[in-house]
Amino acid sequence: MGFSNLGTLGSTPVVKNNFGLVTSDPTDVFQFKITSGKNINLSLTNISAGDDADLRLFRDANNNGVLDSFDRTSGLVSNRGSNQDEAINFKTSSGTFFAEVSRFSTSVGGVSYNLALSATEPSGTFPLAASFSNLLPKEFVLGNLSGDVTRTGNVSNTNTADVYSFSLGTFEGVNINLNGLSTDADIRLIRDFNNNRIVDAGEEIARSTSGGTTSELISNINQSGDYFLQVTEFTGNTNYNVTFDHFTTPFA
């Protein structure tokens, strides 16, 4: 089992690219600490084609510095099929944690992957504002929008963010609406210009952070290219509807 101690995790993402798992060593474990209440963000991407890897998060519940059976009695898991991106976003108190990347048992040969980790301030704390993850896993892939699309989801303390990826062609645009809320949730739109799957300076295109259960709206996005939409919890557990209202723009 591969093991790395990452020390204290902060808002600047820690990136582990081109790591690998094989049959004889099917698991990598990354230990880290957070020193106050944070949102832990984990993103497992670029899993090799035809392979499968899963992502888990555990707290060092007995404070012995080892990921053992006691710690494994509770945790969070992302285990999508095939080589789809995996993500965990968790609001929690200070402590020591283990992020585990494991090779799915049916994978043949080696499995390569990229892992990014960050710990960001939770929404609703000082400063009292929306706080978004700075990682961009493709959790829900919509592809090129050619018509209206509506998806339902849920954000909570154990899943503080959902990320949708989509693209627009030439002479296409979209309005994005988030509604059906029972508590406060927010949205922002990202262009990952350098394709590093991290939100860097200048890559946020727009955000909507209305208070309470008021619907959120990002309108008149009409530049061709690839986009990420983040839906994030502000306070509490809520279901949501997110609608991508597609339109065509006049020819020049």
GROMACS .gro file of C-alpha atoms in nm:
model
  252
    1MET     CA    1   0.000   0.000   0.000
    2GLY     CA    2   0.139   0.338  -0.101
    3PHE     CA    3   0.129   0.598   0.178
    4SER     CA    4   0.189   0.976   0.172
    5ASN     CA    5   0.166   1.224   0.459
    6LEU     CA    6   0.055   1.556   0.313
    7GLY     CA    7   0.072   1.750   0.639
    8THR     CA    8  -0.185   2.025   0.699
    9LEU     CA    9  -0.422   2.067   0.405
   10GLY     CA   10  -0.519   2.422   0.309
   11SER     CA   11  -0.704   2.606   0.036
   12THR     CA   12  -0.422   2.572  -0.218
   13PRO     CA   13  -0.484   2.239  -0.389
   14VAL     CA   14  -0.235   1.957  -0.341
   15VAL     CA   15  -0.205   1.769  -0.672
   16LYS     CA   16  -0.075   1.416  -0.721
   17ASN     CA   17  -0.059   1.350  -1.095
   18ASN     CA   18   0.028   1.030  -1.280
   19PHE     CA   19   0.006   0.805  -0.977
   20GLY     CA   20  -0.055   0.438  -1.037
   21LEU     CA   21  -0.207   0.124  -0.887
   22VAL     CA   22  -0.123  -0.236  -0.980
   23THR     CA   23  -0.255  -0.575  -0.881
   24SER     CA   24   0.020  -0.625  -0.621
   25ASP     CA   25  -0.025  -0.274  -0.476
   26PRO     CA   26  -0.392  -0.182  -0.537
   27THR     CA   27  -0.432   0.104  -0.285
   28ASP     CA   28  -0.277   0.446  -0.220
   29VAL     CA   29  -0.345   0.632   0.108
   30PHE     CA   30  -0.290   1.005   0.163
   31GLN     CA   31  -0.294   1.132   0.522
   32PHE     CA   32  -0.362   1.498   0.602
   33LYS     CA   33  -0.480   1.726   0.881
   34ILE     CA   34  -0.716   2.021   0.897
   35THR     CA   35  -0.679   2.257   1.192
   36SER     CA   36  -1.032   2.402   1.199
   37GLY     CA   37  -1.372   2.338   1.048
   38LYS     CA   38  -1.337   2.316   0.668
   39ASN     CA   39  -1.485   2.176   0.352
   40ILE     CA   40  -1.262   1.889   0.243
   41ASN     CA   41  -1.256   1.861  -0.138
   42LEU     CA   42  -1.122   1.552  -0.314
   43SER     CA   43  -1.114   1.503  -0.691
   44LEU     CA   44  -0.997   1.186  -0.868
   45THR     CA   45  -0.958   1.244  -1.242
   46ASN     CA   46  -0.781   1.117  -1.554
   47ILE     CA   47  -0.832   0.753  -1.458
   48SER     CA   48  -0.677   0.549  -1.738
   49ALA     CA   49  -0.911   0.440  -2.016
   50GLY     CA   50  -1.072   0.102  -1.961
   51ASP     CA   51  -0.985   0.104  -1.590
   52ASP     CA   52  -1.171   0.185  -1.269
   53ALA     CA   53  -1.064   0.336  -0.938
   54ASP     CA   54  -1.263   0.443  -0.632
   55LEU     CA   55  -1.216   0.719  -0.375
   56ARG     CA   56  -1.280   0.705   0.000
   57LEU     CA   57  -1.239   0.946   0.292
   58PHE     CA   58  -1.190   0.837   0.653
   59ARG     CA   59  -1.124   1.020   0.980
   60ASP     CA   60  -0.847   0.894   1.209
   61ALA     CA   61  -1.111   0.815   1.470
   62ASN     CA   62  -0.875   0.663   1.728
   63ASN     CA   63  -0.594   0.913   1.664
   64ASN     CA   64  -0.325   0.649   1.613
   65GLY     CA   65  -0.198   0.779   1.277
   66VAL     CA   66  -0.290   0.455   1.100
   67LEU     CA   67  -0.584   0.378   0.871
   68ASP     CA   68  -0.718   0.072   1.051
   69SER     CA   69  -1.040  -0.127   1.080
   70PHE     CA   70  -1.170   0.109   1.351
   71ASP     CA   71  -1.145   0.408   1.115
   72ARG     CA   72  -1.312   0.211   0.835
   73THR     CA   73  -1.634   0.163   1.033
   74SER     CA   74  -1.750   0.498   0.890
   75GLY     CA   75  -1.645   0.709   0.595
   76LEU     CA   76  -1.747   0.850   0.260
   77VAL     CA   77  -1.707   0.678  -0.075
   78SER     CA   78  -1.728   0.775  -0.442
   79ASN     CA   79  -1.739   0.466  -0.661
   80ARG     CA   80  -1.873   0.550  -1.004
   81GLY     CA   81  -1.831   0.290  -1.275
   82SER     CA   82  -1.560   0.267  -1.538
   83ASN     CA   83  -1.307   0.551  -1.546
   84GLN     CA   84  -1.554   0.827  -1.454
   85ASP     CA   85  -1.423   1.100  -1.226
   86GLU     CA   86  -1.474   1.053  -0.852
   87ALA     CA   87  -1.536   1.334  -0.601
   88ILE     CA   88  -1.593   1.381  -0.228
   89ASN     CA   89  -1.685   1.716  -0.072
   90PHE     CA   90  -1.734   1.707   0.305
   91LYS     CA   91  -1.795   1.975   0.568
   92THR     CA   92  -1.627   1.869   0.891
   93SER     CA   93  -1.439   1.971   1.204
   94SER     CA   94  -1.064   1.966   1.262
   95GLY     CA   95  -0.880   1.636   1.272
   96THR     CA   96  -0.662   1.389   1.085
   97PHE     CA   97  -0.802   1.221   0.774
   98PHE     CA   98  -0.712   0.959   0.516
   99ALA     CA   99  -0.797   0.982   0.145
  100GLU     CA  100  -0.780   0.636  -0.011
  101VAL     CA  101  -0.759   0.560  -0.383
  102SER     CA  102  -0.822   0.194  -0.461
  103ARG     CA  103  -0.812  -0.011  -0.778
  104PHE     CA  104  -1.146  -0.172  -0.861
  105SER     CA  105  -1.108  -0.548  -0.850
  106THR     CA  106  -1.200  -0.610  -1.216
  107SER     CA  107  -0.935  -0.372  -1.355
  108VAL     CA  108  -0.664  -0.554  -1.546
  109GLY     CA  109  -0.302  -0.437  -1.519
  110GLY     CA  110  -0.208  -0.092  -1.395
  111VAL     CA  111  -0.445   0.197  -1.323
  112SER     CA  112  -0.316   0.554  -1.349
  113TYR     CA  113  -0.490   0.858  -1.202
  114ASN     CA  114  -0.464   1.220  -1.089
  115LEU     CA  115  -0.573   1.322  -0.738
  116ALA     CA  116  -0.632   1.677  -0.611
  117LEU     CA  117  -0.711   1.770  -0.249
  118SER     CA  118  -0.800   2.101  -0.082
  119ALA     CA  119  -0.960   2.232   0.239
  120THR     CA  120  -1.165   2.548   0.187
  121GLU     CA  121  -1.364   2.766   0.424
  122PRO     CA  122  -1.723   2.644   0.460
  123SER     CA  123  -2.006   2.869   0.346
  124GLY     CA  124  -2.195   3.057   0.613
  125THR     CA  125  -1.886   3.124   0.826
  126PHE     CA  126  -1.667   3.433   0.843
  127PRO     CA  127  -1.658   3.596   0.597
  128LEU     CA  128  -2.030   3.533   0.564
  129ALA     CA  129  -2.038   3.443   0.196
  130ALA     CA  130  -2.066   3.152  -0.042
  131SER     CA  131  -1.754   2.934  -0.048
  132PHE     CA  132  -1.702   2.713  -0.350
  133SER     CA  133  -1.472   2.417  -0.402
  134ASN     CA  134  -1.168   2.498  -0.617
  135LEU     CA  135  -1.159   2.152  -0.777
  136LEU     CA  136  -1.332   2.051  -1.101
  137PRO     CA  137  -1.418   1.682  -1.127
  138LYS     CA  138  -1.660   1.595  -1.408
  139GLU     CA  139  -1.929   1.449  -1.185
  140PHE     CA  140  -2.219   1.505  -1.426
  141VAL     CA  141  -2.124   1.522  -1.793
  142LEU     CA  142  -2.386   1.691  -2.012
  143GLY     CA  143  -2.176   1.710  -2.328
  144ASN     CA  144  -2.253   1.966  -2.596
  145LEU     CA  145  -2.584   2.134  -2.519
  146SER     CA  146  -2.821   2.111  -2.815
  147GLY     CA  147  -3.145   2.169  -2.621
  148ASP     CA  148  -3.279   2.239  -2.275
  149VAL     CA  149  -3.153   2.011  -1.996
  150THR     CA  150  -3.285   1.976  -1.639
  151ARG     CA  151  -3.117   1.774  -1.364
  152THR     CA  152  -3.206   1.715  -1.000
  153GLY     CA  153  -2.960   1.676  -0.715
  154ASN     CA  154  -2.886   1.727  -0.349
  155VAL     CA  155  -2.620   1.915  -0.155
  156SER     CA  156  -2.554   1.880   0.218
  157ASN     CA  157  -2.274   1.867   0.475
  158THR     CA  158  -2.170   1.528   0.335
  159ASN     CA  159  -2.187   1.644  -0.028
  160THR     CA  160  -2.123   2.018  -0.028
  161ALA     CA  161  -2.079   2.049  -0.406
  162ASP     CA  162  -2.196   1.903  -0.736
  163VAL     CA  163  -2.011   1.980  -1.059
  164TYR     CA  164  -2.166   1.971  -1.408
  165SER     CA  165  -1.958   1.990  -1.725
  166PHE     CA  166  -2.095   2.101  -2.062
  167SER     CA  167  -1.997   2.280  -2.379
  168LEU     CA  168  -2.148   2.534  -2.616
  169GLY     CA  169  -2.095   2.548  -2.990
  170THR     CA  170  -2.079   2.851  -3.216
  171PHE     CA  171  -2.402   3.056  -3.212
  172GLU     CA  172  -2.523   2.878  -2.898
  173GLY     CA  173  -2.599   3.015  -2.553
  174VAL     CA  174  -2.747   2.915  -2.219
  175ASN     CA  175  -2.931   3.054  -1.919
  176ILE     CA  176  -2.883   2.851  -1.600
  177ASN     CA  177  -3.144   2.843  -1.322
  178LEU     CA  178  -3.125   2.673  -0.981
  179ASN     CA  179  -3.456   2.632  -0.797
  180GLY     CA  180  -3.662   2.394  -0.583
  181LEU     CA  181  -3.451   2.476  -0.276
  182SER     CA  182  -3.548   2.407   0.085
  183THR     CA  183  -3.231   2.572   0.221
  184ASP     CA  184  -2.976   2.808   0.068
  185ALA     CA  185  -2.757   2.690  -0.221
  186ASP     CA  186  -2.553   2.884  -0.477
  187ILE     CA  187  -2.402   2.841  -0.825
  188ARG     CA  188  -2.100   2.961  -1.018
  189LEU     CA  189  -1.975   2.907  -1.373
  190ILE     CA  190  -1.612   2.826  -1.460
  191ARG     CA  191  -1.397   2.815  -1.775
  192ASP     CA  192  -1.095   2.594  -1.705
  193PHE     CA  193  -0.873   2.764  -1.959
  194ASN     CA  194  -0.556   2.567  -1.878
  195ASN     CA  195  -0.739   2.234  -1.834
  196ASN     CA  196  -0.578   2.161  -1.497
  197ARG     CA  197  -0.916   2.085  -1.333
  198ILE     CA  198  -0.854   2.353  -1.068
  199VAL     CA  199  -1.028   2.690  -1.046
  200ASP     CA  200  -0.749   2.941  -1.103
  201ALA     CA  201  -0.764   3.321  -1.095
  202GLY     CA  202  -0.968   3.461  -1.383
  203GLU     CA  203  -1.152   3.137  -1.459
  204GLU     CA  204  -1.478   3.220  -1.280
  205ILE     CA  205  -1.720   3.356  -1.541
  206ALA     CA  206  -2.024   3.428  -1.324
  207ARG     CA  207  -2.191   3.338  -0.995
  208SER     CA  208  -2.533   3.371  -0.833
  209THR     CA  209  -2.555   3.382  -0.452
  210SER     CA  210  -2.904   3.499  -0.358
  211GLY     CA  211  -3.003   3.446   0.004
  212GLY     CA  212  -3.241   3.189   0.147
  213THR     CA  213  -3.440   2.969  -0.089
  214THR     CA  214  -3.451   3.229  -0.367
  215SER     CA  215  -3.377   3.082  -0.709
  216GLU     CA  216  -3.031   3.140  -0.857
  217LEU     CA  217  -2.978   3.258  -1.215
  218ILE     CA  218  -2.679   3.296  -1.447
  219SER     CA  219  -2.797   3.435  -1.778
  220ASN     CA  220  -2.687   3.502  -2.134
  221ILE     CA  221  -2.375   3.283  -2.152
  222ASN     CA  222  -2.304   3.280  -2.525
  223GLN     CA  223  -1.936   3.211  -2.589
  224SER     CA  224  -1.848   2.877  -2.746
  225GLY     CA  225  -1.629   2.644  -2.539
  226ASP     CA  226  -1.622   2.415  -2.237
  227TYR     CA  227  -1.777   2.504  -1.901
  228PHE     CA  228  -1.815   2.377  -1.546
  229LEU     CA  229  -2.114   2.466  -1.327
  230GLN     CA  230  -2.074   2.423  -0.952
  231VAL     CA  231  -2.378   2.387  -0.724
  232THR     CA  232  -2.274   2.440  -0.362
  233GLU     CA  233  -2.440   2.417  -0.022
  234PHE     CA  234  -2.465   2.741   0.174
  235THR     CA  235  -2.657   2.612   0.476
  236GLY     CA  236  -2.809   2.272   0.539
  237ASN     CA  237  -2.943   1.991   0.327
  238THR     CA  238  -3.144   2.069   0.015
  239ASN     CA  239  -3.265   1.904  -0.301
  240TYR     CA  240  -3.244   2.120  -0.613
  241ASN     CA  241  -3.338   2.145  -0.977
  242VAL     CA  242  -3.086   2.295  -1.219
  243THR     CA  243  -3.203   2.389  -1.567
  244PHE     CA  244  -2.978   2.468  -1.862
  245ASP     CA  245  -3.199   2.675  -2.092
  246HIS     CA  246  -3.033   2.647  -2.433
  247PHE     CA  247  -3.077   2.907  -2.704
  248THR     CA  248  -2.927   2.993  -3.040
  249THR     CA  249  -2.773   3.331  -3.109
  250PRO     CA  250  -2.812   3.536  -3.430
  251PHE     CA  251  -2.557   3.473  -3.701
  252ALA     CA  252  -2.305   3.752  -3.736
   0.00000   0.00000   0.00000
